[in-house]
Coordinates of C-alpha atoms in Angstrom, one line a residue:
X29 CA 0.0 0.0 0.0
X30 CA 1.5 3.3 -1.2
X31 CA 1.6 6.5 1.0
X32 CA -1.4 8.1 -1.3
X33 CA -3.6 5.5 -0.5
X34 CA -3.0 4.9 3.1
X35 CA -3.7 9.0 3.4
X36 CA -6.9 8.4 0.9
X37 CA -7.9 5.2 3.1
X38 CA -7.2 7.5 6.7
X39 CA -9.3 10.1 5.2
X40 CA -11.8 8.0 4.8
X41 CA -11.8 6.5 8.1
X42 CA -11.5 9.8 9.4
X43 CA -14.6 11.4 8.4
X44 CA -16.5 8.1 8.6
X45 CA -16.1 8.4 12.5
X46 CA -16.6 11.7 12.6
X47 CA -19.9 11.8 10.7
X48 CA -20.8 8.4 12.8
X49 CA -19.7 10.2 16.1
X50 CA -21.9 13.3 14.9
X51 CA -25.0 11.1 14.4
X52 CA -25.4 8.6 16.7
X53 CA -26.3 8.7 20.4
X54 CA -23.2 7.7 22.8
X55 CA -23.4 3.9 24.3
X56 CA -25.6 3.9 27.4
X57 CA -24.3 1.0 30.1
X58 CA -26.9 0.9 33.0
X59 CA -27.0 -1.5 36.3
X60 CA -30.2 -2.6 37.6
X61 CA -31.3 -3.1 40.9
X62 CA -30.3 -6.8 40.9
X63 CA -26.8 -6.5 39.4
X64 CA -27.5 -7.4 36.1
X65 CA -26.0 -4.9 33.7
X66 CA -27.4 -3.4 30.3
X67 CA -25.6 -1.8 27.3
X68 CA -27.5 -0.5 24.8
X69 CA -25.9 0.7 21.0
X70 CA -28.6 2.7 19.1
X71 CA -28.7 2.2 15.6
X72 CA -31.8 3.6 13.9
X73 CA -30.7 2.5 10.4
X74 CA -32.9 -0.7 10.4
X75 CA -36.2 -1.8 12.3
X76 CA -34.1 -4.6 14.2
X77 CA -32.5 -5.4 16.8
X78 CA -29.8 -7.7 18.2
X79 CA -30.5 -9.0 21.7
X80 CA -28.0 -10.8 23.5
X81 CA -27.5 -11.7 26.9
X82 CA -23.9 -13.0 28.4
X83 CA -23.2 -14.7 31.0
X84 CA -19.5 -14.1 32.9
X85 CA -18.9 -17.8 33.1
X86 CA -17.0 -20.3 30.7
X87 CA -14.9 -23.2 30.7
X88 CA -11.9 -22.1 32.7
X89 CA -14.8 -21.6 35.5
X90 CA -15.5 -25.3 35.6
X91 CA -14.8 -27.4 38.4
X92 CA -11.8 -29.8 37.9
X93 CA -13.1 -32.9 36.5
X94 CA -16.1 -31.3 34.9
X95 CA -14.5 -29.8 31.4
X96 CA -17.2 -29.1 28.8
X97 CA -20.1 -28.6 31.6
X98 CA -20.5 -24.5 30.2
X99 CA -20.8 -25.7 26.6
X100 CA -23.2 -28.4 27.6
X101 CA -25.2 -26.8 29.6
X102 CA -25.7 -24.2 26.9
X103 CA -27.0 -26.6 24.8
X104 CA -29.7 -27.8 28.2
X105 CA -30.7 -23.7 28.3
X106 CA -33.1 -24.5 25.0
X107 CA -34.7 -27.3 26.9
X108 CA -37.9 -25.3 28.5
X109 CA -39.1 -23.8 31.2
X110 CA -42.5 -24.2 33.5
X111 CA -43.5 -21.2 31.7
X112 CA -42.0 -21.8 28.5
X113 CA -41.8 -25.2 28.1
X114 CA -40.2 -27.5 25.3
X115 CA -39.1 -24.9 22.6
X116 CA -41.9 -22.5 22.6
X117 CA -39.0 -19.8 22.5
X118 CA -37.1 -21.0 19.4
X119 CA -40.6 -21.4 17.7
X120 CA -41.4 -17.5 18.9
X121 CA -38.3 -16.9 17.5
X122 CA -39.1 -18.4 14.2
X123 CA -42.5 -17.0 13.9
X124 CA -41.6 -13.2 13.6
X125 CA -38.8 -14.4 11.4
X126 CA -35.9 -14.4 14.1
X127 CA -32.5 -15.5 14.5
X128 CA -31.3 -17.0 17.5
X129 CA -27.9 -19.2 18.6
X130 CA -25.7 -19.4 21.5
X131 CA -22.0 -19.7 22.0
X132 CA -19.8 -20.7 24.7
X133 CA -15.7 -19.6 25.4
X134 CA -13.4 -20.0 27.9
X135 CA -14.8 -16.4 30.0
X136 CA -18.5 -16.5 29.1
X137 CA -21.5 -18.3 27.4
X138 CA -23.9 -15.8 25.2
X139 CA -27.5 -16.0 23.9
X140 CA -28.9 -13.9 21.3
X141 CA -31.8 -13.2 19.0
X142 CA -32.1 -10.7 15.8
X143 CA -35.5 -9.6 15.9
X144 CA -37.7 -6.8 14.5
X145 CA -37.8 -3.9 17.0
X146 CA -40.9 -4.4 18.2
X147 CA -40.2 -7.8 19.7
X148 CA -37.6 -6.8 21.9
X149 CA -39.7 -6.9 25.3
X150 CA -40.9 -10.0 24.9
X151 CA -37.5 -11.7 23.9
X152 CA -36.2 -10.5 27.2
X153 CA -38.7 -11.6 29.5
X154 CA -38.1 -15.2 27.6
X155 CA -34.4 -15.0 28.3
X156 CA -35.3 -13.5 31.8
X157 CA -37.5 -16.7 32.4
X158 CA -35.0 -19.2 31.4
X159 CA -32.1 -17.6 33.3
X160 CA -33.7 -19.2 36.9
X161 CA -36.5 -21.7 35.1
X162 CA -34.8 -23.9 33.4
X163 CA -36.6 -27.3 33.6
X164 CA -34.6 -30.3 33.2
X165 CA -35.4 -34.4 32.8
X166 CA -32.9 -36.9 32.4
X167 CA -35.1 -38.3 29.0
X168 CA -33.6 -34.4 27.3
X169 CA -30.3 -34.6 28.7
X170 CA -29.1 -37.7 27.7
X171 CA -29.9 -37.6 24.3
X172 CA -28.6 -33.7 24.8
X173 CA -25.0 -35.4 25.7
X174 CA -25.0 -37.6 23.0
X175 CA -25.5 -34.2 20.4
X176 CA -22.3 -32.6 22.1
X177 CA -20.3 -35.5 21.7
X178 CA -21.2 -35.9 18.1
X179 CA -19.8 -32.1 17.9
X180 CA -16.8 -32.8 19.7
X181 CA -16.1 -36.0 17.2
X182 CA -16.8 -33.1 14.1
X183 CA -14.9 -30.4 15.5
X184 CA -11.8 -32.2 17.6
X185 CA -11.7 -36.1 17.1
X186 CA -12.4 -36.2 13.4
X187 CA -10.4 -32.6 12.6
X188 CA -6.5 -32.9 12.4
X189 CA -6.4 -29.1 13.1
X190 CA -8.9 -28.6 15.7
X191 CA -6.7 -31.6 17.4
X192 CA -3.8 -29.9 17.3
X193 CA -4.8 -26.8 17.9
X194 CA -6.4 -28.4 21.3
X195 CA -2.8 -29.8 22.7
X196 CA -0.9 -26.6 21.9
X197 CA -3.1 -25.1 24.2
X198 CA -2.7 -27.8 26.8
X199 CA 0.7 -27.0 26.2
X200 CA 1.1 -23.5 26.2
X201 CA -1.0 -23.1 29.9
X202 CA 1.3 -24.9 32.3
X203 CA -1.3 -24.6 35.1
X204 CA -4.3 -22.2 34.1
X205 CA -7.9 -23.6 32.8
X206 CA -7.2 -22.1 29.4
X207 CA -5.0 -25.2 28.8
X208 CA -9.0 -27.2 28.9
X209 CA -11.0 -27.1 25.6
X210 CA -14.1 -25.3 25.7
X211 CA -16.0 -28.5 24.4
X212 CA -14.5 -30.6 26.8
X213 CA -12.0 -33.9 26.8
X214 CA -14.3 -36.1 26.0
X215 CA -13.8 -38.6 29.1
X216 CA -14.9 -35.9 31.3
X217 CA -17.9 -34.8 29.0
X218 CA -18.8 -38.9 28.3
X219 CA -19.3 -38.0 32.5
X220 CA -21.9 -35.5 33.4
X221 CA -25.0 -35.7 34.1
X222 CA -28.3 -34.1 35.2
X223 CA -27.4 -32.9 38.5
X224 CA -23.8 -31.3 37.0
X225 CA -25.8 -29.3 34.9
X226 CA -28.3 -28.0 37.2
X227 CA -25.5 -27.2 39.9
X228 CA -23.6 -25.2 37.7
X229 CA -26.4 -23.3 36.3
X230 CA -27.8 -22.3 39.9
X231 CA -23.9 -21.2 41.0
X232 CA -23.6 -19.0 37.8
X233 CA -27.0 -18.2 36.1
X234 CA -28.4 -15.4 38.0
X235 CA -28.9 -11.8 37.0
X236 CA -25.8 -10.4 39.4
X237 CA -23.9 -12.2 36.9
X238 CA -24.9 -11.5 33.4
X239 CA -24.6 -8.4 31.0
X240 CA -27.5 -7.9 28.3
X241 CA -26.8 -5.9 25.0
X242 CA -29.1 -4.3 22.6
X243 CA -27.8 -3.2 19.5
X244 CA -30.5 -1.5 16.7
X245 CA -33.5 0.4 16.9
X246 CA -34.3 1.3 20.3
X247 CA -33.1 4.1 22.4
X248 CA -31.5 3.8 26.3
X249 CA -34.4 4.6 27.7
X250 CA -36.6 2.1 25.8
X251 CA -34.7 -1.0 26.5
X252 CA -33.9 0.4 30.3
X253 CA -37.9 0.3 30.9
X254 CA -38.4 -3.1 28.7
X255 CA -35.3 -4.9 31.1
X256 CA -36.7 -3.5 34.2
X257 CA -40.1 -5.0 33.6
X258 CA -38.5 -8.2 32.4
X259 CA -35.0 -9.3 34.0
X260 CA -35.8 -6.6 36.7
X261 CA -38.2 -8.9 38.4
X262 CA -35.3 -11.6 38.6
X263 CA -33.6 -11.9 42.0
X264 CA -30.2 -12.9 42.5
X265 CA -30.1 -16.7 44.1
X266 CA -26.5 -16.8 44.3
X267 CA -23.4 -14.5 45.5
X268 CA -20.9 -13.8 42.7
X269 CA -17.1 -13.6 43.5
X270 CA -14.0 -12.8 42.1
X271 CA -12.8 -14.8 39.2
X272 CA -9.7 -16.0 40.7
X273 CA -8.1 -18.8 38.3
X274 CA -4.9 -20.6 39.0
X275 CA -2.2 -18.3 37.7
X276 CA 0.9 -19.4 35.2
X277 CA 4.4 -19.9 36.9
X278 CA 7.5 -18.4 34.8
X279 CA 7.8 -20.2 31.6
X280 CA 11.2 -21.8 31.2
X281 CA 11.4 -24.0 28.2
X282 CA 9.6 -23.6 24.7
X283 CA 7.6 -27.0 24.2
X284 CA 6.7 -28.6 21.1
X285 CA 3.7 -30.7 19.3
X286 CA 3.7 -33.0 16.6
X287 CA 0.4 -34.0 15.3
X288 CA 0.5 -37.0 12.5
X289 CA -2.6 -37.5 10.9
X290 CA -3.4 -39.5 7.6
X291 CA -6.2 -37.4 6.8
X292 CA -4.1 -33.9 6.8
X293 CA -3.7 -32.3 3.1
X294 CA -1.5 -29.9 3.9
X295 CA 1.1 -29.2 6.3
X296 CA 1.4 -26.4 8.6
X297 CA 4.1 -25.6 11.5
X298 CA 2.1 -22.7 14.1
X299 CA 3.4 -20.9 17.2
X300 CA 1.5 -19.8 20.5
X301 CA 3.2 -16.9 22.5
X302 CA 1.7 -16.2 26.1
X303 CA 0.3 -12.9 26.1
X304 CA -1.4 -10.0 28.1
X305 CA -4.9 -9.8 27.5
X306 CA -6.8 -6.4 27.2
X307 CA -7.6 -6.7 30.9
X308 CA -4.4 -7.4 32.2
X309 CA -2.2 -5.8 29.8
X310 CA 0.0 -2.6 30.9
X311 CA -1.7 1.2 29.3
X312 CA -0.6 1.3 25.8
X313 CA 0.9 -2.9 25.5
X314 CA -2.5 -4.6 23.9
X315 CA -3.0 -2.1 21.1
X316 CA 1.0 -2.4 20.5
X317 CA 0.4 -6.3 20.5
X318 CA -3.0 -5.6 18.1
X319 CA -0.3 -3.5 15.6
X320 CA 2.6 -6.4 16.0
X321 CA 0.0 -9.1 14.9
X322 CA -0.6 -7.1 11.8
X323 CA 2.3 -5.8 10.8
X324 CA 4.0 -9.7 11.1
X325 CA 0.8 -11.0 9.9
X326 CA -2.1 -9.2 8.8
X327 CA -2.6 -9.5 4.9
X328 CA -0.9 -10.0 1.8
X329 CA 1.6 -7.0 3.0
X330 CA 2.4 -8.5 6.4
X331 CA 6.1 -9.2 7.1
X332 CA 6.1 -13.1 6.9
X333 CA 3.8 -13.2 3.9
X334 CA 5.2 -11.4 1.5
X335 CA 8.8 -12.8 2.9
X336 CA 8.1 -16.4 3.2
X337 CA 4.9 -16.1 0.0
X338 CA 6.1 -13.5 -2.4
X339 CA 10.0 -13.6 -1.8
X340 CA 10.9 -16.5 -0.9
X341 CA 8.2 -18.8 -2.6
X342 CA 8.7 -21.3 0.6
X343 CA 5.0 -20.9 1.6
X344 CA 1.3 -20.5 0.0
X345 CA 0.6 -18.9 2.9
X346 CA 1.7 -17.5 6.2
X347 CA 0.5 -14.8 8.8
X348 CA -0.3 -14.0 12.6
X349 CA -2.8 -12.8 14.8
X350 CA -3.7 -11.4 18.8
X351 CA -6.2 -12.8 20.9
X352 CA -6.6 -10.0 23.5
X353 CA -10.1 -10.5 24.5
X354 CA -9.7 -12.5 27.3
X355 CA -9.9 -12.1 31.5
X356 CA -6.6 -13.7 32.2
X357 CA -4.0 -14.0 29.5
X358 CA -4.2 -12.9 25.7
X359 CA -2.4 -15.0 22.9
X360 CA 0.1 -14.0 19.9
X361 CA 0.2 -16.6 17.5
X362 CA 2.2 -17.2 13.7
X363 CA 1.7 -19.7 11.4
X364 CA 2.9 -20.8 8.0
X365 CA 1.9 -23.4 5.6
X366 CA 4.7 -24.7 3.2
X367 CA 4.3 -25.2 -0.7
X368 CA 4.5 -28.5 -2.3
X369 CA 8.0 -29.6 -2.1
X370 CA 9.5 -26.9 0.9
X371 CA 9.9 -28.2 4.3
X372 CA 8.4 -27.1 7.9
X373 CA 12.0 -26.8 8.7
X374 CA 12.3 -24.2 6.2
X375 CA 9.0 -22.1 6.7
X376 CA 10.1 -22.4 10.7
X377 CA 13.4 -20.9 10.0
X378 CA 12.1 -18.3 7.6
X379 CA 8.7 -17.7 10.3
X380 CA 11.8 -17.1 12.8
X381 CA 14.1 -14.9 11.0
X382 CA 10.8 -12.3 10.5
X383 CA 10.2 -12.4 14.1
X384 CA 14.3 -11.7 15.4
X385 CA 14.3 -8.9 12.9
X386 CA 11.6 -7.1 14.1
X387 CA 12.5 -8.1 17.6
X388 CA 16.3 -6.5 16.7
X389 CA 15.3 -3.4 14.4
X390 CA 11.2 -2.4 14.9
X391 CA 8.6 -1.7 11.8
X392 CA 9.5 0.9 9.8
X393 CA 6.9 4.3 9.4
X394 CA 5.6 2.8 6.6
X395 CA 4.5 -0.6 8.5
X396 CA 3.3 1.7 11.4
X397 CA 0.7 4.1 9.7
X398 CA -0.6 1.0 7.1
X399 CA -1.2 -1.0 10.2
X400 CA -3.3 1.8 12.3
X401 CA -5.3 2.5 9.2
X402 CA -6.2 -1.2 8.3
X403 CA -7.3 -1.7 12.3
X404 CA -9.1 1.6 12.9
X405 CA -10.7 1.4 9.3
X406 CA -12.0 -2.1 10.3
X407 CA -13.3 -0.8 13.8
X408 CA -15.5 1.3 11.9
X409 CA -16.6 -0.4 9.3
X410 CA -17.5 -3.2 11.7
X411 CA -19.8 -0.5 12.9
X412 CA -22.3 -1.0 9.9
X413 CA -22.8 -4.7 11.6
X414 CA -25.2 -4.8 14.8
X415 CA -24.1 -8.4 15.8
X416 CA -20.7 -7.6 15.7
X417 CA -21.3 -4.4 17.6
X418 CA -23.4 -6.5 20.4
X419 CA -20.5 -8.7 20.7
X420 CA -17.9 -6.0 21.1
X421 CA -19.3 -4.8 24.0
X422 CA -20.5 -8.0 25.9
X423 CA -17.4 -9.6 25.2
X424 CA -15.5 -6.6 26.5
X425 CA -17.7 -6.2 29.5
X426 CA -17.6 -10.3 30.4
X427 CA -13.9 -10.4 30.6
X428 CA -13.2 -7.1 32.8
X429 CA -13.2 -4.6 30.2
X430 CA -15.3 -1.4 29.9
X431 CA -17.4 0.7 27.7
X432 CA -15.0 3.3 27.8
X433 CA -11.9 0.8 26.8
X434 CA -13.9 -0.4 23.6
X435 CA -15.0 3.0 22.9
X436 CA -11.5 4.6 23.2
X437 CA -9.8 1.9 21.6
X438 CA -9.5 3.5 17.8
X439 CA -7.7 6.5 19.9
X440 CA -5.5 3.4 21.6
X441 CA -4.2 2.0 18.4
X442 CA -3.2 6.2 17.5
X443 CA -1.5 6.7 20.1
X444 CA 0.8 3.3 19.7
X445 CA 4.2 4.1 18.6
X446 CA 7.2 2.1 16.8
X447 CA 9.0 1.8 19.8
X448 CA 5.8 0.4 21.6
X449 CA 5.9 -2.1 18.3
X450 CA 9.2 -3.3 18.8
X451 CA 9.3 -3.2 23.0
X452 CA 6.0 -5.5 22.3
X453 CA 8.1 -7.7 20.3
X454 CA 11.2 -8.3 22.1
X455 CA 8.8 -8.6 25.5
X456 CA 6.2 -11.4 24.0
X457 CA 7.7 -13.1 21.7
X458 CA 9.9 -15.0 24.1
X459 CA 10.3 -18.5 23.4
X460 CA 10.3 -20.3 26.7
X461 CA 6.8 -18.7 27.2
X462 CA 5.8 -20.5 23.7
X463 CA 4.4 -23.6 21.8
X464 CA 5.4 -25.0 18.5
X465 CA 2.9 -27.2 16.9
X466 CA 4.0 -29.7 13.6
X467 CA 0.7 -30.5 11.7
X468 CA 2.4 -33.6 9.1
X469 CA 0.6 -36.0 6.7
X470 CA 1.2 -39.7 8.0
X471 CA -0.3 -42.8 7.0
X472 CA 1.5 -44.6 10.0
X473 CA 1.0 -41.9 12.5
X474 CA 4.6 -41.3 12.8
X475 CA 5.2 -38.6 15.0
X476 CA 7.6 -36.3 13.0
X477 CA 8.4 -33.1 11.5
X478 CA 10.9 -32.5 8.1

């Protein structure tokens, strides 16, 4: 990208947020009388909305021996209620032409609907119901157990990558629950039962301990009334305290994984770095690591594309990325994926040599202003999207953040310098706080890397 058009694209930017600023109301965050919080994003454009409740409890929250128990027990959460019983709420849902789904992560589960505007009342006082009513029979949550361990054959047993991707996890937390899958090993999930379910949802389901968003065509005060009358009326059943997780100790060796798999097509050699998250991070360090991630790896003009793609010809493709949204730690990650012919030896050494140069000599001006434009232009155009703006904010809010950090954070990633950059670099990307993982093609399941 040329000078011209990183000024052309930054002008752009520029007035887009300054005409968006201009015409929409600022982000109203509200806590009710019970605990439970409310964000609400106007967005008049459309006559819909994006409802979505989260829940400030995942997989690292499980108890020892339980892993999966969050991700199962959102699937048990569309089982019925007294009030609502069977799935009278998906079939609301459909009838005014909905969308609805639920996800589960390591710091929160979510529940959302897309909705016209008008329905937004009654969505909430269905989610309101469900988040003490849940009704539960062991005839729905056997079969219900069976469903997840069909998704954790799709997603983990049957997937070379997923697989892989699962140990250098294991292997990159020494002693935090990050190091457990969000699905689940699938001895412990082939375990639970009824009454696991039920106790974890009456320790973390109540309303002290959730965060509801509305995105779309309402306004603060609307939705303030509408959850007042609906998850008002909930009372807390259970005292929420601090998240306190088992920290890491200091990382003293790099570890690596081999993965051998018959069924892998192509080859790929990927790095985990231990990082600060958002939350934990120091002022100014997570939007250096967001700039690092795309200046090593964000595009066809990242550093280890266009060295290990377009000059070298090693790789058909190669990049990085920063997980910062997270309560505990974030995670900086590379990858490359050699052409027919080139070695994981060779992509490795290439992956590395990008990484001590930057470490050694910084990004140059050029890196530096292409990266801020790319991020901030992407922050607003993500702004056009009410689902992504609704999962902003409840993300942010679940894992410590606040309205004002994901607010302020387009001024953050201005404010980062090249020096920031490169103290980022020579800081996290430390190799005894890191995991190498081999994905090879084997039809013997040999456990090794060329």
């Amino acid at each position: 990208m040329s000078r011209m058009l990183v000024l052309i694209v930054a002008l752009v930017v520029t007035a887009a947020g300054g005409a968006r600023a201009a015409a929409e109301p600022e982000v109203a965050h509200f806590t009710l009388g019970n605990g439970l919080e409310l964000v609400v994003v106007p967005d008049h454009r459309a006559p819909v909305v994006t409802h979505m409740i989260w829940y400030k409890v995942g997989a690292a929250d499980e108890t020892p021996g339980k892993s999966g128990l969050a991700h199962f027990l959102e699937h048990l959460m569309f089982k019925g209620t007294r009030q609502n019983p069977g799935d009278r709420f998906s079939q609301a849902v459909a009838a005014i032409g909905g969308q609805e789904n639920a996800f589960t992560a390591s710091d929160y589960t979510g529940f959302f609907q897309r909705v016209p505007r008008e329905h937004l009342k009654e969505m909430m006082a269905f989610e309101a119901d469900r988040m003490t009513g849940l009704v539960l029979s062991d005839e729905v949550v056997r079969p219900e157990l069976n469903v997840v361990l069909e998704e954790q054959n799709m997603r983990v047993a049957n997937n070379p990558n997923g697989r892989l991707g699962e140990q250098m996890d294991a292997a990159l937390y020494l002693n935090h629950p990050y190091g457990r899958p969000v699905i689940g090993w699938r001895h412990e999930i082939e375990t639970l039962s009824r009454d696991d379910a039920l106790a974890f949802y009456r320790r973390f389901y109540t309303p002290n301990n959730a965060i509801v968003v509305v995105a779309g065509d309402v306004t603060p005060e609307e939705a303030k009334a509408d959850a007042e009358d609906t998850y008002g009326k909930v009372a807390p059943r259970a005292a929420i305290g601090p998240r306190r997780r088992p920290m890491e100790p200091v990382e003293e060796a790099p570890r690596t994984v081999t993965l051998a798999d018959a069924r892998v097509e192509q080859p790929s050699v990927s790095r985990y770095y231990l990082a600060p998250s958002r939350t934990t991070a120091k002022p100014g360090e997570s939007a250096a690591l967001d700039v690092l991630a795309h200046v090593l790896g964000g595009g066809d003009n990242s550093r280890l594309y266009r060295t290990l793609v377009v000059d070298q010809g090693i790789a058909i493709n190669a990049g990085a990325f920063y997980s910062g949204t997270a309560l505990d730690y974030g995670k900086l990650g590379v990858y490359g994926l050699p052409k027919p012919g080139r070695t994981l030896h060779e992509v490795e050494a290439a992956i590395d040599a990008v990484l001590d140069d930057v470490s050694e000599h910084g990004i140059t001006a050029d890196e530096l202003d292409r990266a801020k434009v790319r991020l901030i232009a992407d922050a607003v155009y993500a702004q056009d999207n009410q689902a992504t703006l609704a999962r902003r904010y409840g993300a942010a809010l679940a894992t410590g953040e606040t309205v004002e950090m994901v607010r302020d954070w387009p001024q953050s990633i201005r404010a980062v310098t090249a020096d920031a950059v490169r103290a980022a670099a020579r800081t996290w990307l430390n190799p005894r706080a890191s995991v190498t993982g081999y994905l090879v093609h084997s039809l013997k399941g040999e456990e090794k890397h060329s």
